[in-house]
Amino acid sequence: MTEQRIGIIDIGSNSIRLVIYERTSGGAHRVIDGSKRAARLSDQLDEDGAFPSRTIDELVDMINHFRLICAHHRTGLIRAVATAAIRNAANRTVVLHQIEAKTGLPIELLSGEEEAGYGFLGMINSMDIQNGFLIDIGGGSTEVSLFKDRTLVQAVSFPFGCVSMTRRFAKGGLLSDQQLRELEQHVTEYVEREDWMKTTPGLPLIGVGGTVRALGKVHQAHIKYPFESTNNYPILGQSTDDLFELLRKEPLEKRSKMPGLSKDRVDIIVPGIAILRTIYRLIGASHYIVCAAGLRDGLFYATRFPERPRLDDVLTYSVNNLAALHPEAPMQHTSQVNRIVLSLMDTLQSQVRNPVQARQLIDVASILHRIGASIDYYDYRKHTFYLMINSHINGLSHVELLVCAAIASFKGKNRVKQIAAAYKPMLSEEDVNDVCKLGTLLQLAIALDRSETQAIGKLHIEIAGGKLHLRAIRAEGMLSVERKEVDALAGDFKKVWGLIPVLHSPDHR
């Protein structure tokens, strides 16, 4: 791919979406624009299962509108796909032909298996998870996949979704006990034809798509969750059941005022969660995990990296991508800080709780600690924290991300306590202590390249006599700037590590 901007148009059963991805001059990828239009295509089929001319004209108008947005951004490639609603339409050939003729865009009609495959790719490239089930409840279909060792093993597409099930069992969005039993029986009949779905109980059920994201947002609002991200958000089965019953009993007028629930999902959220719960029980899942990525993300990766669309290391990719989006941070300096802090970590690992996790978090924090300077150098720590918790750093839990951002922006224990108070009860006292230790360690690594000249070529680190002896085996100059910075930090370092850091003058003999 040589195109710098890629537009993805997803013609779904419930909505039609556009996302435009850009490749920056530094090689990073980001979303620069997006648009969504409610469609409810599954509701617009006539008695013969075909789309009327009026609906086709509306589709053409909407896609032409998206094409204009893409043209405004000088998008080099537009990839448009259609899923269940058009796939199941009796006149799908006519629909696709008219859209292409009137918009100039070829529309890929994805099979259920292809839709599941792209959804899996979007999910696996945004989460560090080895095994599980994946579910995507759309408007007119539901895709379920099994993956092991981050590889798709099996997938199926069921011909029902939140819109079609609302139309069949819950007109107006209200689902009685009898209608719920009928819906669950309908789902069960399809699942029981797929023997593989019952052979691996105890795995998490990861959800992509609007239904599960809506569940995550409503659940977070309901429990007053302090962190604004649904990606990699776990929900227990009982919590989902309780929230489902709460939503089901509410009339639409009250349901529409539920915090976290968008107006275009008020009537379809209950049937959607009913599908989710039924499949959850039938496969014997351990818990739910909400994933913010999905089909469109998978299409982007498949288009941008056709030879190797699946990422080997989700965390490393997203960290490097975020760093590349903020090139104002001096790369040679941050690389030097990263190298030094990992050497310090290896020496002091016996003094930290969970050294493997600690090394991973300080690795990420050291790479990203200066990205806030792209907003304002004088307060870059505050901006670094904001950017980290509001960016796509995939592969970390919400608590790990908060801890990591607090390490990168460390400025003292009082600041860490303020963060812990703002995100109560996510961060424990142990987490606060970890941030103070690792944050101070990062500050020592920064001090050891304070001149930002990478003067220390190799560092020998030794603990002796209550001191952390730092000897530059290879160095340029006398390191006077670095030594003064280390001395200034010594008191704070001793408080949390019980050691006094000493940077010895290099021996140039």
Short mmCIF file of C-alpha atoms in Angstrom, two decimals, residues 43-370:
data_model
loop_
_atom_site.label_atom_id
_atom_site.label_comp_id
_atom_site.label_asym_id
_atom_site.label_seq_id
_atom_site.Cartn_x
_atom_site.Cartn_y
_atom_site.Cartn_z
CA ASP A 43 -36.45 -2.92 8.99
CA GLN A 44 -36.84 -1.64 5.44
CA LEU A 45 -37.22 -4.93 3.58
CA ASP A 46 -40.61 -5.40 1.94
CA GLU A 47 -42.79 -8.50 2.16
CA ASP A 48 -40.67 -10.22 -0.49
CA GLY A 49 -37.44 -9.57 1.41
CA ALA A 50 -36.28 -6.90 -1.04
CA PHE A 51 -35.25 -3.29 -0.59
CA PRO A 52 -37.60 -0.74 -2.19
CA SER A 53 -36.25 1.87 -4.61
CA ARG A 54 -36.55 4.58 -1.97
CA THR A 55 -34.14 2.74 0.36
CA ILE A 56 -31.65 2.16 -2.46
CA ASP A 57 -31.75 5.86 -3.35
CA GLU A 58 -31.11 6.77 0.30
CA LEU A 59 -28.14 4.39 0.35
CA VAL A 60 -26.72 5.96 -2.80
CA ASP A 61 -27.14 9.45 -1.36
CA MET A 62 -25.44 8.47 1.89
CA ILE A 63 -22.48 6.78 0.19
CA ASN A 64 -22.01 9.74 -2.16
CA HIS A 65 -21.95 11.97 0.92
CA PHE A 66 -19.19 9.78 2.39
CA ARG A 67 -17.31 9.94 -0.92
CA LEU A 68 -17.31 13.74 -0.73
CA ILE A 69 -15.86 13.59 2.78
CA CYS A 70 -13.15 11.24 1.50
CA ALA A 71 -12.46 13.56 -1.42
CA HIS A 72 -12.11 16.50 0.98
CA HIS A 73 -9.35 14.55 2.76
CA ARG A 74 -7.74 13.47 -0.53
CA THR A 75 -8.24 9.84 0.39
CA GLY A 76 -6.16 7.62 -1.87
CA LEU A 77 -8.27 4.46 -1.48
CA ILE A 78 -11.87 3.85 -0.45
CA ARG A 79 -12.94 0.35 0.48
CA ALA A 80 -16.68 -0.15 0.87
CA VAL A 81 -18.24 -3.34 2.23
CA ALA A 82 -21.78 -4.55 2.87
CA THR A 83 -22.85 -7.11 5.44
CA ALA A 84 -25.96 -9.01 6.52
CA ALA A 85 -28.80 -6.69 5.50
CA ILE A 86 -27.78 -6.54 1.85
CA ARG A 87 -26.38 -10.08 1.94
CA ASN A 88 -29.82 -11.42 2.90
CA ALA A 89 -31.87 -9.17 0.59
CA ALA A 90 -33.74 -10.86 -2.25
CA ASN A 91 -32.63 -8.08 -4.65
CA ARG A 92 -29.02 -7.77 -3.42
CA THR A 93 -27.64 -7.95 -6.99
CA VAL A 94 -29.78 -5.00 -8.06
CA VAL A 95 -28.88 -3.05 -4.92
CA LEU A 96 -25.14 -3.53 -5.41
CA HIS A 97 -25.31 -2.74 -9.12
CA GLN A 98 -27.24 0.51 -8.57
CA ILE A 99 -24.96 1.69 -5.77
CA GLU A 100 -21.87 1.08 -7.87
CA ALA A 101 -23.39 2.68 -10.97
CA LYS A 102 -24.50 5.82 -9.12
CA THR A 103 -21.51 6.28 -6.79
CA GLY A 104 -18.63 4.84 -8.81
CA LEU A 105 -17.65 2.70 -5.82
CA PRO A 106 -17.51 -1.09 -6.04
CA ILE A 107 -19.15 -2.63 -2.98
CA GLU A 108 -17.70 -5.83 -1.52
CA LEU A 109 -20.46 -8.11 -0.28
CA LEU A 110 -18.87 -9.92 2.66
CA SER A 111 -19.90 -13.46 3.49
CA GLY A 112 -20.67 -14.22 7.13
CA GLU A 113 -17.31 -15.97 7.49
CA GLU A 114 -15.44 -13.01 5.97
CA GLU A 115 -17.27 -10.63 8.30
CA ALA A 116 -16.25 -12.78 11.27
CA GLY A 117 -12.67 -12.89 10.01
CA TYR A 118 -12.31 -9.12 9.71
CA GLY A 119 -13.95 -8.64 13.11
CA PHE A 120 -11.46 -11.08 14.62
CA LEU A 121 -8.56 -9.24 13.00
CA GLY A 122 -9.73 -5.91 14.41
CA MET A 123 -10.08 -7.42 17.89
CA ILE A 124 -6.85 -9.42 18.00
CA ASN A 125 -4.86 -6.35 16.90
CA SER A 126 -6.25 -4.33 19.81
CA MET A 127 -6.05 -6.81 22.70
CA ASP A 128 -3.33 -8.97 24.20
CA ILE A 129 -5.33 -12.15 24.64
CA GLN A 130 -4.50 -15.72 23.65
CA ASN A 131 -7.75 -17.72 23.72
CA GLY A 132 -11.45 -16.97 23.71
CA PHE A 133 -14.73 -16.64 21.88
CA LEU A 134 -15.56 -13.55 19.84
CA ILE A 135 -19.08 -12.30 19.18
CA ASP A 136 -20.33 -9.51 16.93
CA ILE A 137 -24.06 -8.83 17.21
CA GLY A 138 -25.01 -6.69 14.26
CA GLY A 139 -28.40 -5.55 13.09
CA GLY A 140 -29.14 -8.55 10.87
CA SER A 141 -26.54 -11.18 11.76
CA THR A 142 -24.46 -12.46 14.65
CA GLU A 143 -20.94 -13.77 14.12
CA VAL A 144 -19.33 -16.08 16.68
CA SER A 145 -15.70 -17.19 16.45
CA LEU A 146 -13.35 -19.36 18.47
CA PHE A 147 -9.66 -18.46 18.59
CA LYS A 148 -6.71 -20.21 20.22
CA ASP A 149 -3.13 -18.96 20.49
CA ARG A 150 -4.31 -15.71 18.81
CA THR A 151 -5.36 -17.69 15.72
CA LEU A 152 -8.90 -17.99 14.38
CA VAL A 153 -10.00 -21.64 14.65
CA GLN A 154 -13.68 -21.63 13.69
CA ALA A 155 -16.41 -19.14 12.90
CA VAL A 156 -20.09 -19.07 12.12
CA SER A 157 -22.56 -16.39 11.07
CA PHE A 158 -26.11 -16.69 12.37
CA PRO A 159 -28.95 -15.03 10.39
CA PHE A 160 -30.26 -12.92 13.26
CA GLY A 161 -29.21 -9.68 14.93
CA CYS A 162 -30.51 -7.03 17.29
CA VAL A 163 -32.65 -5.29 14.65
CA SER A 164 -34.15 -8.43 13.13
CA MET A 165 -34.82 -9.95 16.58
CA THR A 166 -36.48 -6.73 17.72
CA ARG A 167 -38.69 -6.85 14.63
CA ARG A 168 -39.61 -10.49 15.27
CA PHE A 169 -39.89 -10.76 19.07
CA ALA A 170 -39.85 -7.28 20.60
CA LYS A 171 -41.68 -4.75 18.48
CA GLY A 172 -41.26 -1.39 20.12
CA GLY A 173 -38.26 -2.69 22.07
CA LEU A 174 -40.28 -4.30 24.87
CA LEU A 175 -39.60 -7.97 25.60
CA SER A 176 -42.03 -9.92 27.78
CA ASP A 177 -41.08 -13.10 29.63
CA GLN A 178 -42.76 -15.22 26.96
CA GLN A 179 -41.10 -13.31 24.12
CA LEU A 180 -37.74 -13.65 25.88
CA ARG A 181 -38.19 -17.45 26.11
CA GLU A 182 -39.06 -17.60 22.41
CA LEU A 183 -36.04 -15.48 21.46
CA GLU A 184 -33.71 -17.60 23.59
CA GLN A 185 -35.13 -20.80 22.06
CA HIS A 186 -34.59 -19.39 18.56
CA VAL A 187 -30.94 -18.60 19.32
CA THR A 188 -30.43 -21.97 21.05
CA GLU A 189 -31.67 -23.90 18.00
CA TYR A 190 -28.95 -22.32 15.85
CA VAL A 191 -26.17 -22.69 18.41
CA GLU A 192 -26.91 -26.38 19.00
CA ARG A 193 -26.11 -27.07 15.33
CA GLU A 194 -22.54 -25.94 15.99
CA ASP A 195 -20.96 -28.64 18.17
CA TRP A 196 -17.61 -26.82 18.38
CA MET A 197 -19.19 -23.98 20.36
CA LYS A 198 -19.65 -26.23 23.41
CA THR A 199 -16.25 -27.94 23.50
CA THR A 200 -14.18 -25.23 25.25
CA PRO A 201 -16.05 -23.82 28.28
CA GLY A 202 -14.36 -21.39 30.64
CA LEU A 203 -13.08 -18.97 27.99
CA PRO A 204 -13.95 -15.25 27.93
CA LEU A 205 -16.58 -14.03 25.48
CA ILE A 206 -15.19 -10.93 23.80
CA GLY A 207 -17.70 -8.65 22.16
CA VAL A 208 -17.21 -6.27 19.25
CA GLY A 209 -19.82 -4.11 17.58
CA GLY A 210 -22.47 -1.71 18.76
CA THR A 211 -24.51 -4.00 21.02
CA VAL A 212 -21.62 -4.97 23.28
CA ARG A 213 -20.09 -1.49 23.26
CA ALA A 214 -23.48 -0.10 24.34
CA LEU A 215 -23.61 -2.68 27.14
CA GLY A 216 -20.15 -1.58 28.28
CA LYS A 217 -21.06 2.11 28.29
CA VAL A 218 -24.31 1.56 30.18
CA HIS A 219 -22.56 -0.68 32.71
CA GLN A 220 -19.80 1.87 33.27
CA ALA A 221 -22.35 4.65 33.77
CA HIS A 222 -24.41 2.44 36.09
CA ILE A 223 -21.48 1.70 38.44
CA LYS A 224 -19.96 5.19 37.97
CA TYR A 225 -16.77 3.75 36.52
CA PRO A 226 -14.16 6.54 36.52
CA PHE A 227 -12.17 5.55 33.43
CA GLU A 228 -13.53 6.60 30.03
CA SER A 229 -12.66 3.63 27.84
CA THR A 230 -14.61 0.54 26.86
CA ASN A 231 -11.76 -1.30 25.17
CA ASN A 232 -10.62 -4.31 27.21
CA TYR A 233 -13.39 -3.69 29.74
CA PRO A 234 -14.42 -6.86 31.65
CA ILE A 235 -17.98 -7.51 32.83
CA LEU A 236 -19.14 -10.44 34.96
CA GLY A 237 -22.03 -12.59 33.78
CA GLN A 238 -24.20 -11.76 36.80
CA SER A 239 -23.62 -8.03 36.30
CA THR A 240 -24.84 -8.32 32.71
CA ASP A 241 -27.91 -10.30 33.80
CA ASP A 242 -28.79 -7.69 36.43
CA LEU A 243 -28.38 -4.82 33.98
CA PHE A 244 -30.39 -6.69 31.35
CA GLU A 245 -33.36 -7.08 33.71
CA LEU A 246 -33.10 -3.42 34.70
CA LEU A 247 -33.22 -2.35 31.05
CA ARG A 248 -35.97 -4.82 30.14
CA LYS A 249 -38.32 -3.56 32.85
CA GLU A 250 -37.92 0.09 31.87
CA PRO A 251 -40.44 1.57 29.42
CA LEU A 252 -38.81 3.16 26.37
CA GLU A 253 -39.27 6.69 27.64
CA LYS A 254 -37.30 5.95 30.82
CA ARG A 255 -34.85 3.68 29.04
CA SER A 256 -33.98 6.50 26.65
CA LYS A 257 -32.68 8.49 29.63
CA MET A 258 -30.36 5.73 30.83
CA PRO A 259 -26.82 7.18 31.10
CA GLY A 260 -24.51 5.70 28.48
CA LEU A 261 -27.27 4.50 26.12
CA SER A 262 -27.51 6.27 22.77
CA LYS A 263 -30.96 7.09 21.44
CA ASP A 264 -30.59 4.96 18.32
CA ARG A 265 -30.22 1.82 20.49
CA VAL A 266 -33.05 2.36 22.96
CA ASP A 267 -35.37 -0.18 21.33
CA ILE A 268 -32.78 -2.74 20.15
CA ILE A 269 -30.47 -2.95 23.18
CA VAL A 270 -32.63 -5.45 25.11
CA PRO A 271 -33.00 -8.02 22.27
CA GLY A 272 -29.30 -7.53 21.52
CA ILE A 273 -28.24 -8.34 25.08
CA ALA A 274 -30.72 -11.24 25.10
CA ILE A 275 -28.81 -12.78 22.17
CA LEU A 276 -25.53 -12.15 23.98
CA ARG A 277 -26.63 -13.73 27.26
CA THR A 278 -28.03 -16.80 25.57
CA ILE A 279 -24.84 -17.54 23.66
CA TYR A 280 -22.78 -16.77 26.78
CA ARG A 281 -24.63 -19.45 28.73
CA LEU A 282 -24.57 -22.01 25.93
CA ILE A 283 -20.80 -21.84 25.43
CA GLY A 284 -20.09 -21.75 29.18
CA ALA A 285 -18.07 -18.52 29.03
CA SER A 286 -16.16 -17.24 32.06
CA HIS A 287 -16.92 -13.53 31.66
CA TYR A 288 -17.45 -10.82 29.05
CA ILE A 289 -14.80 -8.46 27.68
CA VAL A 290 -15.78 -5.41 25.65
CA CYS A 291 -13.57 -4.62 22.66
CA ALA A 292 -13.74 -1.16 21.08
CA ALA A 293 -12.28 -2.32 17.75
CA GLY A 294 -13.98 -4.51 15.16
CA LEU A 295 -14.85 -4.97 11.51
CA ARG A 296 -13.66 -1.59 10.23
CA ASP A 297 -10.36 -1.89 12.08
CA GLY A 298 -9.85 -5.37 10.64
CA LEU A 299 -10.54 -4.06 7.13
CA PHE A 300 -7.96 -1.31 7.68
CA TYR A 301 -5.23 -3.73 8.76
CA ALA A 302 -6.04 -6.11 5.90
CA THR A 303 -5.86 -3.22 3.44
CA ARG A 304 -2.81 -1.47 4.88
CA PHE A 305 -0.78 -4.63 5.60
CA PRO A 306 -2.08 -7.25 3.15
CA GLU A 307 0.91 -9.57 3.60
CA ARG A 308 0.86 -9.62 7.43
CA PRO A 309 -2.30 -8.00 8.76
CA ARG A 310 -2.17 -9.63 12.22
CA LEU A 311 0.17 -7.93 14.68
CA ASP A 312 2.67 -10.07 16.56
CA ASP A 313 2.97 -7.68 19.52
CA VAL A 314 -0.07 -5.47 20.10
CA LEU A 315 1.45 -3.41 22.90
CA THR A 316 4.74 -2.64 21.14
CA TYR A 317 2.94 -1.64 17.95
CA SER A 318 0.53 0.74 19.69
CA VAL A 319 3.27 2.30 21.86
CA ASN A 320 5.54 2.89 18.87
CA ASN A 321 2.59 4.24 16.89
CA LEU A 322 1.70 6.71 19.65
CA ALA A 323 5.34 7.80 19.98
CA ALA A 324 5.51 8.37 16.22
CA LEU A 325 2.39 10.55 16.40
CA HIS A 326 4.32 12.91 18.67
CA PRO A 327 7.68 13.38 16.93
CA GLU A 328 8.46 16.49 19.02
CA ALA A 329 9.75 14.14 21.72
CA PRO A 330 13.51 13.66 21.07
CA MET A 331 13.72 10.06 19.89
CA GLN A 332 17.43 9.56 20.67
CA HIS A 333 16.92 10.85 24.20
CA THR A 334 13.85 8.70 24.88
CA SER A 335 15.67 5.65 23.47
CA GLN A 336 18.60 6.35 25.81
CA VAL A 337 16.27 6.78 28.80
CA ASN A 338 14.52 3.55 27.88
CA ARG A 339 17.81 1.63 27.66
CA ILE A 340 19.06 3.02 30.98
CA VAL A 341 15.82 2.48 32.91
CA LEU A 342 15.60 -1.14 31.80
CA SER A 343 19.18 -1.70 33.00
CA LEU A 344 18.27 -0.14 36.34
CA MET A 345 15.14 -2.28 36.50
CA ASP A 346 17.11 -5.46 35.88
CA THR A 347 19.41 -4.62 38.79
CA LEU A 348 16.61 -3.66 41.20
CA GLN A 349 13.92 -6.14 40.17
CA SER A 350 14.11 -8.07 43.45
CA GLN A 351 12.84 -4.94 45.24
CA VAL A 352 9.60 -4.51 43.27
CA ARG A 353 6.26 -6.22 43.40
CA ASN A 354 5.63 -8.32 40.28
CA PRO A 355 8.92 -7.55 38.48
CA VAL A 356 7.77 -8.86 35.07
CA GLN A 357 4.78 -6.49 35.00
CA ALA A 358 6.86 -3.65 36.47
CA ARG A 359 9.45 -4.01 33.71
CA GLN A 360 6.75 -3.91 31.05
CA LEU A 361 5.10 -0.81 32.49
CA ILE A 362 8.32 1.17 32.94
CA ASP A 363 9.39 0.15 29.44
CA VAL A 364 6.23 1.74 28.00
CA ALA A 365 6.38 4.76 30.34
CA SER A 366 9.98 5.55 29.41
CA ILE A 367 9.21 5.52 25.68
CA LEU A 368 6.21 7.82 26.06
CA HIS A 369 7.22 10.09 28.93
CA ARG A 370 7.90 13.12 26.70
#
